[in-house]
CSV table of C-alpha atoms and ligand atoms in Angstrom, one decimal:
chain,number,residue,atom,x,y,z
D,241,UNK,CA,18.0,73.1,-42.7
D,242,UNK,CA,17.7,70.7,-45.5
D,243,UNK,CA,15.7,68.4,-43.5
D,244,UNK,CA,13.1,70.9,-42.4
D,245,UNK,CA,12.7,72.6,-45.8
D,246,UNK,CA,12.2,68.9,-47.0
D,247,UNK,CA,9.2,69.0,-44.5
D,248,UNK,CA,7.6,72.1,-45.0
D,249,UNK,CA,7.7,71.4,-49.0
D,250,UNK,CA,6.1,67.8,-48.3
D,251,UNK,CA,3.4,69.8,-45.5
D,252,UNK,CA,2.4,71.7,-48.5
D,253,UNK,CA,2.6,68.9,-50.9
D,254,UNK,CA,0.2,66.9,-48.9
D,255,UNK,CA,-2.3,69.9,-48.2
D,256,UNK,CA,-2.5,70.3,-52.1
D,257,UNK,CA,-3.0,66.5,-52.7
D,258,UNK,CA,-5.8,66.6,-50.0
D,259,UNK,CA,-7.1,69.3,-51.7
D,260,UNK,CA,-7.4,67.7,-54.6
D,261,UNK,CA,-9.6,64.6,-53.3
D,262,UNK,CA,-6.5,62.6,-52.9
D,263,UNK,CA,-5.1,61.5,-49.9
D,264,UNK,CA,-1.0,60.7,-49.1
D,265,UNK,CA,0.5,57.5,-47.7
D,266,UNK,CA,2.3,57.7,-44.8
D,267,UNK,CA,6.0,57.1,-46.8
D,268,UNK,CA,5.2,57.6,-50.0
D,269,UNK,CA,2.6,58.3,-52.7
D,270,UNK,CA,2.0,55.4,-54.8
D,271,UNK,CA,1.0,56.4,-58.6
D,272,UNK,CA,-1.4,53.7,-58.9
D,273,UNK,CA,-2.7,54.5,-55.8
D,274,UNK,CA,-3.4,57.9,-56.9
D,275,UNK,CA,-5.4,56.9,-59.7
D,276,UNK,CA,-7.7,54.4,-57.6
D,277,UNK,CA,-6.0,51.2,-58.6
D,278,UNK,CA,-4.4,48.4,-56.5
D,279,UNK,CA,-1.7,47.0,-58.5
D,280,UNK,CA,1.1,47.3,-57.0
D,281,UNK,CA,3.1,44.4,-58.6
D,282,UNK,CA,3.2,43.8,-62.2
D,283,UNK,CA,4.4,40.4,-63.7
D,284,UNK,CA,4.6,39.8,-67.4
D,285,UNK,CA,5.0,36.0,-68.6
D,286,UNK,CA,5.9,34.8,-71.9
D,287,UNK,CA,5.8,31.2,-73.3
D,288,UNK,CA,7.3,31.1,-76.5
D,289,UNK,CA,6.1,30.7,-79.4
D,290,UNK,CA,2.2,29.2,-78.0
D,291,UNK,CA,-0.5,29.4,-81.2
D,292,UNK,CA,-4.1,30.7,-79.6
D,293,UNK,CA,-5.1,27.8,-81.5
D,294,UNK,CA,-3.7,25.5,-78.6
D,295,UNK,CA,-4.9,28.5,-76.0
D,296,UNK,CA,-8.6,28.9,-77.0
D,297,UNK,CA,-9.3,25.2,-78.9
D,298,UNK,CA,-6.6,22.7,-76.9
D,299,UNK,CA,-4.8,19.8,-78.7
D,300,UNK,CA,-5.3,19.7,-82.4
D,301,UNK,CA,-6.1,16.1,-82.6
D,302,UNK,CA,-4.8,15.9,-86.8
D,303,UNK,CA,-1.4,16.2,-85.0
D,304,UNK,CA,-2.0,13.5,-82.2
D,305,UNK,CA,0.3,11.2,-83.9
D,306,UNK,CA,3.6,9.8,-85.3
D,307,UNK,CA,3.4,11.4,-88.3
D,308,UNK,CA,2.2,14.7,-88.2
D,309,UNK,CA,2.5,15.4,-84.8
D,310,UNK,CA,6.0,13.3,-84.3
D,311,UNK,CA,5.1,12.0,-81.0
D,312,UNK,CA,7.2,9.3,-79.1
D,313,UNK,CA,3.6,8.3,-77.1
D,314,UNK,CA,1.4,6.1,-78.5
D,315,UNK,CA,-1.8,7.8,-79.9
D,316,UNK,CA,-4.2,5.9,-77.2
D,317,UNK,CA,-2.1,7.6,-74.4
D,318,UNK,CA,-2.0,11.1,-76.3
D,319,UNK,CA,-5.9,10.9,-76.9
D,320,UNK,CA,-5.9,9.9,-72.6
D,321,UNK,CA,-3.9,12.9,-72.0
D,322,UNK,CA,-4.8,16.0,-74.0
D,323,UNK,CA,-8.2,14.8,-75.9
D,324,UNK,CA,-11.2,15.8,-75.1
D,325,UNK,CA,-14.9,16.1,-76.8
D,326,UNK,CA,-15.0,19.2,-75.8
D,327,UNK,CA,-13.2,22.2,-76.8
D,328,UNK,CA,-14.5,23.7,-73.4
D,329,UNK,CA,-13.1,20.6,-71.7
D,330,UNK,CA,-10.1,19.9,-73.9
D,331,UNK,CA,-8.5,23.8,-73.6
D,332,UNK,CA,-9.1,23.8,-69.9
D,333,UNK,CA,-7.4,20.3,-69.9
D,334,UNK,CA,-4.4,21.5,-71.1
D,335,UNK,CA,-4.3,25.2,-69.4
D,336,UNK,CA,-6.3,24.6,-66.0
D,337,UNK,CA,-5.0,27.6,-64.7
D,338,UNK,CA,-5.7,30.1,-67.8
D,339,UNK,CA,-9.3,28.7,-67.9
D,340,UNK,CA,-10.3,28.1,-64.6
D,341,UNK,CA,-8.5,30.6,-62.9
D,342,UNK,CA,-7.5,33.2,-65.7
D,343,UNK,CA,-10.8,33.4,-67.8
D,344,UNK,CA,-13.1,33.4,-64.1
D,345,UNK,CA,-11.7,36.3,-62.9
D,346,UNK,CA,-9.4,38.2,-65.5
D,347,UNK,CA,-9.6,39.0,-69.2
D,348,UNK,CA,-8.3,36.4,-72.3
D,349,UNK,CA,-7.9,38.3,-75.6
D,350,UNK,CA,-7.0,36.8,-79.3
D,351,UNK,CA,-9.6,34.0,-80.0
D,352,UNK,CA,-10.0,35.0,-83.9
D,353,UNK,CA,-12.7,32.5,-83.7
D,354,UNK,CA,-14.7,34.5,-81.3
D,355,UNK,CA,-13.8,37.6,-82.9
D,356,UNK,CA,-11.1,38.6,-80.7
D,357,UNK,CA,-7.9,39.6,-82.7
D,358,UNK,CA,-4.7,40.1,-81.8
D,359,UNK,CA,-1.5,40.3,-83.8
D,360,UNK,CA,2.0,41.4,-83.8
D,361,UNK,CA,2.7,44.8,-85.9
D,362,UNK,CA,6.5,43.5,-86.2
D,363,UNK,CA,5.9,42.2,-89.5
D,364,UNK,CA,8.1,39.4,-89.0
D,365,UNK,CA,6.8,37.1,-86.4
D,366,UNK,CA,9.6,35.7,-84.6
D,367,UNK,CA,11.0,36.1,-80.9
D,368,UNK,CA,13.7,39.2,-80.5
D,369,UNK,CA,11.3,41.3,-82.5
D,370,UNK,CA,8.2,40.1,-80.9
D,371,UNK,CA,10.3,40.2,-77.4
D,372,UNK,CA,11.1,43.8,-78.3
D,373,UNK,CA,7.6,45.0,-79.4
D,374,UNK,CA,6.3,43.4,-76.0
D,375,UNK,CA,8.9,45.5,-73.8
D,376,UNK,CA,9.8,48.5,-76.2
D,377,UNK,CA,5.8,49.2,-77.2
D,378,UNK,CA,6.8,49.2,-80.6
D,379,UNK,CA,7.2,47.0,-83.3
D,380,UNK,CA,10.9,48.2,-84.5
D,381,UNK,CA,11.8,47.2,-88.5
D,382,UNK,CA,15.7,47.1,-87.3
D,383,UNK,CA,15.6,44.2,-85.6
D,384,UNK,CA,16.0,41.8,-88.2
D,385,UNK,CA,17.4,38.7,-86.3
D,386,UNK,CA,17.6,36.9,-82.9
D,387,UNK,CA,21.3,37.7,-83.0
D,388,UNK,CA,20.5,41.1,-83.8
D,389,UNK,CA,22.3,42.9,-80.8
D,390,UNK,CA,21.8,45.4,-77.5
D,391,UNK,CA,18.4,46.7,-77.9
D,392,UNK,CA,18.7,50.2,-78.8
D,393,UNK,CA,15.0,50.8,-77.8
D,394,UNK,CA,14.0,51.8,-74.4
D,395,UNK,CA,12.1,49.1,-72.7
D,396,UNK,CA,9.3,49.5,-70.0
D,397,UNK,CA,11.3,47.6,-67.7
D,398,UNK,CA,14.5,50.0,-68.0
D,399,UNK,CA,12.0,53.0,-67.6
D,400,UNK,CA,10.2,51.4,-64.4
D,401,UNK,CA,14.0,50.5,-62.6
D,402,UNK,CA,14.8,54.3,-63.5
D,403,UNK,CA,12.1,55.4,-61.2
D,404,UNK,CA,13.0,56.4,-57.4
D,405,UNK,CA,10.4,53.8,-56.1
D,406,UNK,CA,10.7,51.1,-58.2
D,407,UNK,CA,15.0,51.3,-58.6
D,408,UNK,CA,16.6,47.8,-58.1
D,409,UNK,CA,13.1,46.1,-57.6
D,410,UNK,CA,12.5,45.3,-61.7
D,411,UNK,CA,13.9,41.6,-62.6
D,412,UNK,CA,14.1,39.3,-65.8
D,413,UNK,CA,14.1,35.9,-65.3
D,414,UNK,CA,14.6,33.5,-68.9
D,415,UNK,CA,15.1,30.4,-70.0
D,416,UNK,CA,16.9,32.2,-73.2
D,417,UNK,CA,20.3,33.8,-72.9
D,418,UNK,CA,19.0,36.6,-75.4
D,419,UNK,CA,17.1,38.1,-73.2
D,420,UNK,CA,20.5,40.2,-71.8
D,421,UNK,CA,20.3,41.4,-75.1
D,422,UNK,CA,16.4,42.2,-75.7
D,423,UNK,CA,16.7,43.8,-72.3
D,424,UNK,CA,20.4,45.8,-72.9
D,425,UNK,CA,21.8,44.1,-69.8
D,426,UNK,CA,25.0,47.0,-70.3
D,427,UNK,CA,22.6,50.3,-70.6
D,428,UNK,CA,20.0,49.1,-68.6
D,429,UNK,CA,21.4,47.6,-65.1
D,430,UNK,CA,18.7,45.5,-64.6
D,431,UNK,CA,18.5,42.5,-62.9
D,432,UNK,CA,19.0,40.1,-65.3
D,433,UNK,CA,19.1,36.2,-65.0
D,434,UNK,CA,18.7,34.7,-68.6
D,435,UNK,CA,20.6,31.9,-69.9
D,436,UNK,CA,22.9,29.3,-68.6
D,437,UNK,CA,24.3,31.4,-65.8
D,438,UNK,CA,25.5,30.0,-62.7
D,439,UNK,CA,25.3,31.6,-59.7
D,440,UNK,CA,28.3,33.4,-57.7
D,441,UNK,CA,28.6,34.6,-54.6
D,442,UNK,CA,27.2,33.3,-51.3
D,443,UNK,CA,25.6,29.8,-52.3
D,444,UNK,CA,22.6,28.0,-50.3
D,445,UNK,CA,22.5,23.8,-51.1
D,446,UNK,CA,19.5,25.0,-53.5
D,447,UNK,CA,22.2,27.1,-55.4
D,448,UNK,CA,25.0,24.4,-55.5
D,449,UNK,CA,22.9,22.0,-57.0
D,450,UNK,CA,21.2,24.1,-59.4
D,451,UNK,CA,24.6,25.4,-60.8
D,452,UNK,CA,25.8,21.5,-60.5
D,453,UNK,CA,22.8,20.9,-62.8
D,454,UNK,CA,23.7,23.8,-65.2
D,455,UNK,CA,27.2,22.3,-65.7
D,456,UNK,CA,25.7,19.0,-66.6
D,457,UNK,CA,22.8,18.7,-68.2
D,458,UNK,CA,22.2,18.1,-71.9
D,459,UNK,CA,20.5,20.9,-73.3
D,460,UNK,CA,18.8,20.7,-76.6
D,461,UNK,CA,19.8,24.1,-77.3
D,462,UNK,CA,22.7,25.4,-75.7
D,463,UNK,CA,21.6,28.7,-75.1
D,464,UNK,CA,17.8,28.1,-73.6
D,465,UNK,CA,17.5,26.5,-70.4
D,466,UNK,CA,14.9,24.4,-69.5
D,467,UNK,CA,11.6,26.0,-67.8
D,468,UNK,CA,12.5,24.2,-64.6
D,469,UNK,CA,15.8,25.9,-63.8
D,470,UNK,CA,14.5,29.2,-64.3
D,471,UNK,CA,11.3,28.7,-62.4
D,472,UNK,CA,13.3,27.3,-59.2
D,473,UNK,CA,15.8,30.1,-59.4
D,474,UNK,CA,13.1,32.7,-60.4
D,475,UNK,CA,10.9,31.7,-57.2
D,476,UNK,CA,13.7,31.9,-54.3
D,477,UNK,CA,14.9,35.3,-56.2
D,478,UNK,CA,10.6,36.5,-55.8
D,479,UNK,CA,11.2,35.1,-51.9
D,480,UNK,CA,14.0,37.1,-51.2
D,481,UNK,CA,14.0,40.0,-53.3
D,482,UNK,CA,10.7,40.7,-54.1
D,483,UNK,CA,10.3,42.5,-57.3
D,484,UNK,CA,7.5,44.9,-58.2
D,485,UNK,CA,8.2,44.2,-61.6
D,486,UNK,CA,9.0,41.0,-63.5
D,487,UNK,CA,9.7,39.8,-66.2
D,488,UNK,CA,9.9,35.5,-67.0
D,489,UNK,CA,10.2,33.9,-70.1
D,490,UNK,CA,10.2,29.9,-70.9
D,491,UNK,CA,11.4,28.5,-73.8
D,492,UNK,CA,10.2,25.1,-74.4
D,493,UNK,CA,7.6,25.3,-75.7
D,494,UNK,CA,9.0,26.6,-79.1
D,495,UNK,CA,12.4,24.5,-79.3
D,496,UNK,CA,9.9,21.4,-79.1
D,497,UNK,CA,7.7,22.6,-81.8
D,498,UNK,CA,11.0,23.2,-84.3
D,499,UNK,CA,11.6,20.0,-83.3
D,500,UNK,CA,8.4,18.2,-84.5
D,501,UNK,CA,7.4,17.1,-81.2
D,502,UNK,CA,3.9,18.1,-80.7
D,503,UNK,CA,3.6,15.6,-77.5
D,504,UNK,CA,6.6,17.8,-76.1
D,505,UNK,CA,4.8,21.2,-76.9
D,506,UNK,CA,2.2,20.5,-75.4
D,507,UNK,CA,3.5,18.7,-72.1
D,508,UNK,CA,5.7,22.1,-71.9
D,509,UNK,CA,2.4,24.0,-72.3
D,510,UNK,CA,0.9,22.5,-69.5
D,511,UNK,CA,3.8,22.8,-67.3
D,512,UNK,CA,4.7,26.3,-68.4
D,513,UNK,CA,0.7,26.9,-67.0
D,514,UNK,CA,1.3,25.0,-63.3
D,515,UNK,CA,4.6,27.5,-63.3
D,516,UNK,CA,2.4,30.3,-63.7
D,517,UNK,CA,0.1,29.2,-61.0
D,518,UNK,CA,2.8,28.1,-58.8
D,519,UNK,CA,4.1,31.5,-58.8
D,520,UNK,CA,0.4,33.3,-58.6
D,521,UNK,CA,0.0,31.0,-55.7
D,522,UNK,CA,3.4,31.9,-54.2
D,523,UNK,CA,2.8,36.1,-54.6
D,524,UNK,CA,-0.8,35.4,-53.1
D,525,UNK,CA,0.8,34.0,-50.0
D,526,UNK,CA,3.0,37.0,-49.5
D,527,UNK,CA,1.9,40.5,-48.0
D,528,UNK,CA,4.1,42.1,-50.8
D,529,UNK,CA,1.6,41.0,-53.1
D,530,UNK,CA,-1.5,39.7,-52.1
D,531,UNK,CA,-4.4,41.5,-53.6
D,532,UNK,CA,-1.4,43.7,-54.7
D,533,UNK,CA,-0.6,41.8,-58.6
D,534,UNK,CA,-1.5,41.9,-61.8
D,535,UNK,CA,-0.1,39.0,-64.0
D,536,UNK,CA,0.0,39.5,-67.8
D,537,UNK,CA,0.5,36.2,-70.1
D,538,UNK,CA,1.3,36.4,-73.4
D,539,UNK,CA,3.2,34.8,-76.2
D,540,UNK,CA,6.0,36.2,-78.7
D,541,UNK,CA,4.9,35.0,-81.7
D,542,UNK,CA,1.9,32.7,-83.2
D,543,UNK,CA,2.8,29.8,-85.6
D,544,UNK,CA,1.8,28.3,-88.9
D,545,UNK,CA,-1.0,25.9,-88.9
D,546,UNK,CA,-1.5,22.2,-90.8
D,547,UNK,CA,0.3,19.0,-90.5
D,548,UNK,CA,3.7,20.7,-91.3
D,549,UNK,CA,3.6,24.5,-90.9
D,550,UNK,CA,2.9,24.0,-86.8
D,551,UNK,CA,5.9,23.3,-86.6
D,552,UNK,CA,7.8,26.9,-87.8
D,553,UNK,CA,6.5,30.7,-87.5
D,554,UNK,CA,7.3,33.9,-89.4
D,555,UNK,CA,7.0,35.3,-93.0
D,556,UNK,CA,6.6,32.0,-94.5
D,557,UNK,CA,3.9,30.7,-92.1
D,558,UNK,CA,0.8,32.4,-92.5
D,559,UNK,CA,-0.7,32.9,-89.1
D,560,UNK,CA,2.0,33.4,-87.1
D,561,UNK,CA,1.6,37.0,-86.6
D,562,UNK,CA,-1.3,35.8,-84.4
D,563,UNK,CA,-1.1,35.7,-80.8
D,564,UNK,CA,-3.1,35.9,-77.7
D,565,UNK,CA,-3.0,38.1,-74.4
D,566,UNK,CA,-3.9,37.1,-70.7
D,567,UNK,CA,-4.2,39.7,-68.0
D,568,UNK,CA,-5.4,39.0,-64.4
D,569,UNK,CA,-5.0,40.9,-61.2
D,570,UNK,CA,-7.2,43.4,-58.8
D,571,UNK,CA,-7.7,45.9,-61.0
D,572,UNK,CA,-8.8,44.3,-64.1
D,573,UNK,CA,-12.7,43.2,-64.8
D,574,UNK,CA,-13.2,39.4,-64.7
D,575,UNK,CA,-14.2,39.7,-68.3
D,576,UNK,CA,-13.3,36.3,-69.3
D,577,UNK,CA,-13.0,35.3,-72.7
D,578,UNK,CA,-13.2,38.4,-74.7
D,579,UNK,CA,-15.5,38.4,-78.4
D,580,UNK,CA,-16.4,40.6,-80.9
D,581,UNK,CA,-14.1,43.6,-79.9
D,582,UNK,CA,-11.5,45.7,-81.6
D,583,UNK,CA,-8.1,44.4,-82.3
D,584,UNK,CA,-5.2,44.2,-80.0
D,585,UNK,CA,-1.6,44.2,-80.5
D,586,UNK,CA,1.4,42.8,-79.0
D,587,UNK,CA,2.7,46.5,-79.1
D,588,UNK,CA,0.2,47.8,-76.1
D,589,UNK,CA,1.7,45.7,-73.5
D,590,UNK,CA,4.4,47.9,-72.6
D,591,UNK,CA,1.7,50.6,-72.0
D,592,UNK,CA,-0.3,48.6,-70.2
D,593,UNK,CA,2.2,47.2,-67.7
D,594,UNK,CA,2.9,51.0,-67.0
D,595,UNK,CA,-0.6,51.8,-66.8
D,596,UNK,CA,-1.3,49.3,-63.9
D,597,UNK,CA,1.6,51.1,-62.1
D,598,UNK,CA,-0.3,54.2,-62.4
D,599,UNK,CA,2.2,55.5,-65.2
D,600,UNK,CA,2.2,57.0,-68.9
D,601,UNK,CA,4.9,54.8,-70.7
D,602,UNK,CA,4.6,57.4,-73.5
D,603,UNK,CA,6.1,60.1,-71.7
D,604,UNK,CA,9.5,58.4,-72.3
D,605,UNK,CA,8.5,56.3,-75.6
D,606,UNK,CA,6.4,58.9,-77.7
D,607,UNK,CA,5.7,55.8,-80.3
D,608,UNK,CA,4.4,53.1,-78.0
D,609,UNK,CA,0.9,51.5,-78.2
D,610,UNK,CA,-1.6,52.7,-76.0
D,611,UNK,CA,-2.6,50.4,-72.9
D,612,UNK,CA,-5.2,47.6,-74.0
D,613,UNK,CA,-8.4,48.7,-73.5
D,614,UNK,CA,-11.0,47.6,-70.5
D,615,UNK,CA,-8.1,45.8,-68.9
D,616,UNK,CA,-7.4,48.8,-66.2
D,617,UNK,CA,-10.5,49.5,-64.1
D,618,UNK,CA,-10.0,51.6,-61.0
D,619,UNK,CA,-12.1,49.6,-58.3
D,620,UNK,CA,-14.4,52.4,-56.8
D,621,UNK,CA,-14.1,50.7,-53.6
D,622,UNK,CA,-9.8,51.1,-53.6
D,623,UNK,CA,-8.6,52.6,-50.9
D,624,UNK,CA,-7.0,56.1,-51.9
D,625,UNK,CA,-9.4,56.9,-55.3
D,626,UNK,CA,-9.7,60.1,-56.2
D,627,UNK,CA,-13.2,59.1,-57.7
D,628,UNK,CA,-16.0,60.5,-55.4
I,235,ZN,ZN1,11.0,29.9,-82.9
């Protein structure tokens, strides 16, 4: 009885979608597909703490140095390493995969330079709120501190897991043990692996040695892990699990940086770009995702500039509220390097990560930022559009 009413009901359901221009997939409809776009898989990726300064101009060679930049490498093996003439050159030096892979074929937004803005509307320009404005859509007053708490806001990702077709495929994967807080590990259920967290349970060799590593390495912050644990772990989780929706986070990048080391920042910055195209590379490889995902790459929080003020962010370091936003995947226009546009904000990536899963993340969060704009452009040629 149940079973047959269930079929009549989706009979009728599919005559009226047909009706409407749009056509059904054999198991399920897919909301993006729906709405003429291909993403399927949505990945947000946040270095922390990486000026645009670094992004869109490279190395800043007043800090190539002892003294201002605090580098343990001589200055002639610096200059060999991250200098170059030019800034075209000298950027793509240091992110090969954001310029010659990002910037051919997907969208780059915050080069103030270029007259391409983007800020945070946090006001205070360090990580849990920026984290939160990233994830929540809005930039919330409350949270006042990195040891601020469960998030009381609703985050995209918590929305997404609720949904029948994405439940149990939405992941967070962080150097920063934080993150089970930015992301209410207790109210939201997600799959969260942020941290120093050893793994339980059934163990492959790859496992024991990582969680042998964990136990034993020096880590210059206790609670932020090093980029390369949470890449291996966060590539044989995409391998076996596969996600739709992801969330990683690497943390180097801005301990280094408090710690004066401009060699070190920018060494992380360069690897944190080779993660991200390792694990572009990886999804392309995969039927789950070829063709199928969008990556978004993004930072919390901008920094001071100047022989000192690189080094810190927030009130007291004017230009840290800037930041910079990297979106590439199948349904986004290969731009490149946007100028002379409207502003952005950090607050419309929650939207937008929605929006590419064919979803209105203000239907749950009234107050989030709209989508970014010219990111989301349903390819006329997709299979199921409902364009004519
Ligand atoms: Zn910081």
């Amino acid at each position: 009885m149940f079973r047959a009413c269930t079929g009549r009901l989706l009979t009728l359901l599919s005559g009226l979608l047909l009706a409407a221009g749009a056509s059904i997939a054999a198991d399920s409809v897919t909301n993006s597909a729906q709405q003429g776009l291909r993403t399927e898989n949505v990945v947000l990726i946040v270095p922390d703490g990486v000026r645009w300064q670094e992004v869109f101009t490279g190395a800043e060679k007043a800090l190539l140095n002892d003294k201002e930049g605090g580098s343990w490498l001589d200055e002639k093996t610096l200059l060999e390493n991250f200098w170059r003439d030019d800034v075209a050159d000298r950027r793509r030096l240091l992110f090969p995969f954001l310029w010659g892979t990002v910037a051919q074929q997907g969208q780059l937004f915050g080069n103030k330079a270029a007259g391409s803005s983007a800020q945070v509307t946090n006001g205070v320009a360090f990580s849990y709120p920026g984290y939160n404005e990233l994830v929540a859509g809005i930039g919330d007053p409350r949270i006042d501190s990195n040891e601020f708490g469960p998030n009381p806001n609703l985050t995209v990702f918590e929305w997404l897991n609720g949904q029948p077709d994405l439940r149990g495929r939405v992941a967070v994967y962080a150097t920063w043990g934080t993150f089970g807080d930015i992301f209410n590990r207790e109210r939201s259920g997600l799959h969260i692996q942020a941290g120093v967290r050893p793994k339980t349970g059934k163990l492959t060799p790859r496992d024991e040695l990582l969680n042998e590593l964990y136990a034993t390495t020096t880590l210059l912050d206790a609670n932020d892990l090093y980029n390369s644990f949470t890449q291996a772990a966060m590539l044989d989780y995409v391998k076996e699990a596969q996600p739709r929706v992801l969330f990683v986070g690497y943390g180097e990048t801005d301990s280094w940086a408090h710690s004066g080391r401009y060699d070190l920042v920018l060494t992380a910055a360069r690897q944190v770009d080779r993660f991200v195209e390792q694990l572009w590379n990886t999804m392309q490889s995969m039927p789950q995702y070829r063709g199928k995902t969008t990556f978004i790459v993004t930072t919390d929080h901008g920094r001071g500039s100047g022989p000192v003020d690189w080094k810190e962010h927030g009130m007291d370091s004017p230009g840290s509220e800037d930041i910079w936003i990297a979106v590439i995947g199948p349904d986004t226009p290969a731009l490149g390097e946007r100028r002379d546009i409207p502003p952005v904000t950090q607050a419309q990536v929650a939207a937008t990560i929605a929006a590419f899963l064919g979803r209105d993340f203000r239907k749950a969060q009234p107050q989030a930022a709209a989508p970014l704009p010219d990111v989301l452009a349903p390819a006329p040629h997709a299979g199921r559009s409902q364009r004519p």
